[in-house]
Amino acid sequence: MMAYGPHQTLPIKPRTTMAIKQKSAIFEFSSLLTVLLLLICSCAYIREMRPTIFDNVVVPGEPIRHTGIYGMLWKLSRIGERLSPYVSACCMVMALHILFIK
């Protein structure tokens, strides 16, 4: 161990590794697809368990409007219901991609 005087400074080591910045899942295409598939599957499952969860309060005589965040979740659940073979195939492809390529 070296003793340093009042006018000596500690030696500075050069940086060999830079800090890795974490990216959000929105900024990578494969992560964005994964999040979208998870949302579709989750919304379809939740709607299957509770069919009226994404519906707004129904006023008699007016059509049901699906707006806002519940409207978006309702649309995702409809995609999951109607396109379930394609969604499940995409989930399988994404799982293989995450397991073996990423």
XYZ file of N, CA and C in Angstrom:
306
model
N 0.852 -1.168 0.000
C 0.000 0.000 0.000
C 0.895 1.227 0.000
N 0.547 2.170 -0.818
C 1.362 3.382 -0.930
C 0.764 4.491 -0.089
N 1.608 5.289 0.471
C 1.149 6.453 1.228
C 1.206 7.659 0.312
N 0.154 8.442 0.297
C 0.084 9.618 -0.557
C 0.181 10.865 0.303
N 0.958 11.827 -0.166
C 1.125 13.085 0.549
C -0.003 14.042 0.235
N 0.049 15.252 0.819
C -1.038 16.205 0.604
C -1.105 16.724 -0.825
N 0.021 16.692 -1.582
C 0.019 17.228 -2.939
C -0.038 16.141 -3.999
N -0.146 14.910 -3.610
C -0.212 13.811 -4.566
C -1.668 13.373 -4.724
N -1.993 12.987 -5.926
C -3.357 12.515 -6.194
C -3.341 11.012 -6.424
N -4.476 10.430 -6.258
C -4.624 9.000 -6.509
C -4.523 8.736 -8.001
N -3.921 7.642 -8.396
C -3.861 7.336 -9.829
C -5.264 7.042 -10.359
N -5.527 7.534 -11.551
C -6.836 7.356 -12.173
C -6.742 6.190 -13.142
N -7.606 5.222 -12.961
C -7.640 4.082 -13.865
C -8.500 4.440 -15.074
N -8.080 4.061 -16.264
C -8.927 4.329 -17.431
C -10.171 3.446 -17.378
N -11.250 3.964 -17.880
C -12.502 3.200 -17.901
C -12.421 2.151 -18.986
N -12.585 0.933 -18.595
C -12.549 -0.140 -19.578
C -13.950 -0.568 -19.984
N -14.902 -0.392 -19.091
C -16.282 -0.768 -19.420
C -17.169 0.434 -19.200
N -18.011 0.670 -20.132
C -18.989 1.745 -20.003
C -20.250 1.175 -19.371
N -20.948 2.010 -18.663
C -22.202 1.576 -18.055
C -23.211 1.286 -19.168
N -23.863 0.152 -19.078
C -24.851 -0.237 -20.079
C -26.178 0.405 -19.716
N -26.715 1.170 -20.647
C -28.008 1.805 -20.405
C -29.112 0.804 -20.701
N -30.065 0.718 -19.808
C -31.190 -0.187 -19.999
C -32.202 0.466 -20.930
N -32.656 -0.279 -21.910
C -33.666 0.219 -22.827
C -35.046 -0.204 -22.337
N -36.004 0.589 -22.672
C -37.377 0.235 -22.367
C -37.849 -0.807 -23.384
N -38.870 -1.558 -23.004
C -39.391 -2.588 -23.906
C -40.071 -1.978 -25.126
N -40.372 -0.713 -25.075
C -41.051 -0.071 -26.199
C -40.088 0.204 -27.340
N -38.800 0.354 -27.055
C -37.848 0.793 -28.071
C -37.185 -0.338 -28.838
N -37.376 -1.560 -28.449
C -36.884 -2.689 -29.227
C -38.080 -3.377 -29.868
N -37.963 -3.696 -31.158
C -39.110 -4.221 -31.884
C -39.570 -5.565 -31.343
N -38.628 -6.465 -31.062
C -39.035 -7.779 -30.566
C -39.658 -7.675 -29.175
N -39.143 -6.770 -28.348
C -39.739 -6.579 -27.021
C -41.116 -5.940 -27.121
N -41.277 -5.035 -28.072
C -42.592 -4.427 -28.292
C -43.606 -5.474 -28.723
N -43.201 -6.383 -29.612
C -44.105 -7.463 -30.032
C -44.434 -8.392 -28.871
N -43.452 -8.660 -28.019
C -43.695 -9.509 -26.860
C -44.707 -8.877 -25.923
N -44.539 -7.590 -25.655
C -45.481 -6.883 -24.772
C -46.871 -6.862 -25.391
N -46.951 -6.629 -26.693
C -48.249 -6.604 -27.376
C -48.926 -7.975 -27.326
N -48.168 -9.032 -27.563
C -48.743 -10.380 -27.483
C -49.202 -10.707 -26.066
N -48.418 -10.310 -25.074
C -48.833 -10.549 -23.691
C -50.098 -9.780 -23.343
N -50.206 -8.552 -23.832
C -51.436 -7.781 -23.602
C -52.635 -8.444 -24.262
N -52.478 -8.889 -25.500
C -53.587 -9.537 -26.213
C -54.023 -10.799 -25.483
N -53.063 -11.630 -25.112
C -53.402 -12.889 -24.431
C -54.017 -12.640 -23.058
N -53.467 -11.681 -22.330
C -54.001 -11.373 -20.997
C -55.416 -10.817 -21.073
N -55.647 -9.901 -22.011
C -56.981 -9.315 -22.144
C -58.005 -10.356 -22.582
N -57.620 -11.250 -23.492
C -58.547 -12.299 -23.929
C -58.873 -13.241 -22.771
N -57.866 -13.566 -21.950
C -58.103 -14.447 -20.806
C -59.000 -13.774 -19.765
N -58.731 -12.519 -19.480
C -59.541 -11.797 -18.485
C -60.978 -11.669 -18.969
N -61.154 -11.378 -20.259
C -62.518 -11.251 -20.799
C -63.238 -12.598 -20.779
N -62.502 -13.684 -20.945
C -63.116 -15.012 -20.864
C -63.603 -15.298 -19.445
N -62.851 -14.862 -18.460
C -63.229 -15.101 -17.059
C -64.351 -14.161 -16.597
N -64.281 -12.903 -17.005
C -65.300 -11.912 -16.626
C -65.714 -11.140 -17.877
N -66.768 -11.542 -18.551
C -67.121 -10.977 -19.863
C -67.445 -9.484 -19.873
N -67.893 -8.928 -18.786
C -68.296 -7.518 -18.814
C -67.255 -6.591 -18.194
N -66.039 -7.066 -17.982
C -65.063 -6.255 -17.256
C -64.611 -5.033 -18.057
N -64.558 -5.119 -19.384
C -64.092 -4.003 -20.188
C -65.230 -3.144 -20.736
N -66.462 -3.440 -20.365
C -67.588 -2.654 -20.850
C -67.817 -1.445 -19.950
N -68.155 -0.339 -20.583
C -68.511 0.851 -19.818
C -69.915 0.696 -19.257
N -70.326 1.641 -18.450
C -71.688 1.614 -17.915
C -72.655 1.805 -19.075
N -73.585 0.893 -19.195
C -74.532 0.918 -20.306
C -75.735 1.771 -19.936
N -76.010 2.771 -20.770
C -77.202 3.595 -20.600
C -78.269 3.010 -21.513
N -79.447 2.725 -20.977
C -80.488 2.138 -21.827
C -80.823 3.047 -23.011
N -80.895 2.457 -24.187
C -81.237 3.201 -25.389
C -80.026 3.742 -26.139
N -78.854 3.701 -25.566
C -77.654 4.183 -26.254
C -76.750 3.003 -26.591
N -76.034 3.109 -27.707
C -75.115 2.019 -28.041
C -73.915 1.998 -27.076
N -73.327 0.826 -26.940
C -72.163 0.687 -26.066
C -70.959 1.283 -26.782
N -70.291 2.217 -26.124
C -69.094 2.826 -26.698
C -67.880 2.327 -25.925
N -66.922 1.824 -26.644
C -65.687 1.345 -26.029
C -64.619 2.398 -26.278
N -64.419 3.261 -25.289
C -63.454 4.340 -25.426
C -62.476 4.318 -24.262
N -61.381 5.025 -24.421
C -60.406 5.141 -23.345
C -59.579 3.878 -23.176
N -59.023 3.716 -22.003
C -58.164 2.565 -21.729
C -58.961 1.265 -21.755
N -60.200 1.308 -21.258
C -61.026 0.108 -21.309
C -61.378 -0.254 -22.745
N -61.549 0.744 -23.598
C -61.805 0.479 -25.012
C -60.628 -0.189 -25.689
N -59.425 0.265 -25.355
C -58.230 -0.350 -25.924
C -58.093 -1.797 -25.446
N -58.325 -2.031 -24.147
C -58.247 -3.388 -23.617
C -59.334 -4.278 -24.215
N -60.525 -3.715 -24.447
C -61.618 -4.466 -25.067
C -61.230 -4.875 -26.487
N -60.605 -3.944 -27.231
C -60.192 -4.260 -28.601
C -59.103 -5.326 -28.615
N -58.170 -5.254 -27.683
C -57.136 -6.282 -27.601
C -57.740 -7.647 -27.269
N -58.755 -7.654 -26.403
C -59.388 -8.930 -26.072
C -60.157 -9.489 -27.268
N -60.748 -8.618 -28.065
C -61.451 -9.077 -29.266
C -60.478 -9.663 -30.289
N -59.309 -9.032 -30.406
C -58.283 -9.577 -31.299
C -57.874 -10.965 -30.817
N -57.688 -11.115 -29.511
C -57.314 -12.409 -28.954
C -58.386 -13.462 -29.130
N -59.658 -13.049 -29.074
C -60.751 -14.008 -29.255
C -60.893 -14.430 -30.707
N -60.886 -13.474 -31.606
C -61.186 -13.766 -33.004
C -59.998 -14.334 -33.769
N -58.806 -13.933 -33.415
C -57.616 -14.401 -34.124
C -56.782 -15.337 -33.259
N -57.437 -16.123 -32.423
C -56.701 -16.942 -31.457
C -55.725 -17.934 -32.091
N -56.018 -18.580 -33.235
C -54.992 -19.477 -33.806
C -53.732 -18.716 -34.228
N -53.924 -17.535 -34.798
C -52.779 -16.748 -35.228
C -52.012 -16.166 -34.040
N -52.742 -15.740 -33.025
C -52.099 -15.204 -31.825
C -51.306 -16.295 -31.120
N -51.859 -17.489 -31.027
C -51.130 -18.574 -30.374
C -49.901 -18.979 -31.189
N -49.991 -18.950 -32.511
C -48.818 -19.241 -33.346
C -47.746 -18.166 -33.148
N -48.160 -16.921 -33.061
C -47.201 -15.839 -32.816
C -46.566 -15.971 -31.434
N -47.335 -16.407 -30.454
C -46.777 -16.619 -29.111
C -45.737 -17.731 -29.133
N -45.995 -18.789 -29.882
C -45.034 -19.879 -29.978
C -43.750 -19.425 -30.676
N -43.892 -18.675 -31.760
C -42.722 -18.166 -32.472
C -41.931 -17.211 -31.589
N -42.621 -16.352 -30.854
C -41.942 -15.399 -29.974
C -41.239 -16.135 -28.833
N -41.846 -17.188 -28.308
C -41.205 -17.964 -27.240
C -39.934 -18.618 -27.750
N -39.981 -19.192 -28.939
C -38.780 -19.787 -29.517
C -37.710 -18.739 -29.787
N -38.134 -17.574 -30.233
C -37.193 -16.486 -30.473
C -36.505 -16.048 -29.185
N -37.267 -15.924 -28.120
C -36.698 -15.496 -26.833
C -35.783 -16.573 -26.260
N -36.188 -17.834 -26.387
C -35.395 -18.915 -25.815
C -34.092 -19.192 -26.560
N -34.140 -19.162 -27.882
C -32.988 -19.640 -28.638
C -32.206 -18.545 -29.369
N -32.812 -17.425 -29.664
C -32.113 -16.389 -30.432
C -31.630 -15.249 -29.549
N -32.463 -14.787 -28.648
C -32.102 -13.659 -27.791
C -31.083 -14.020 -26.773
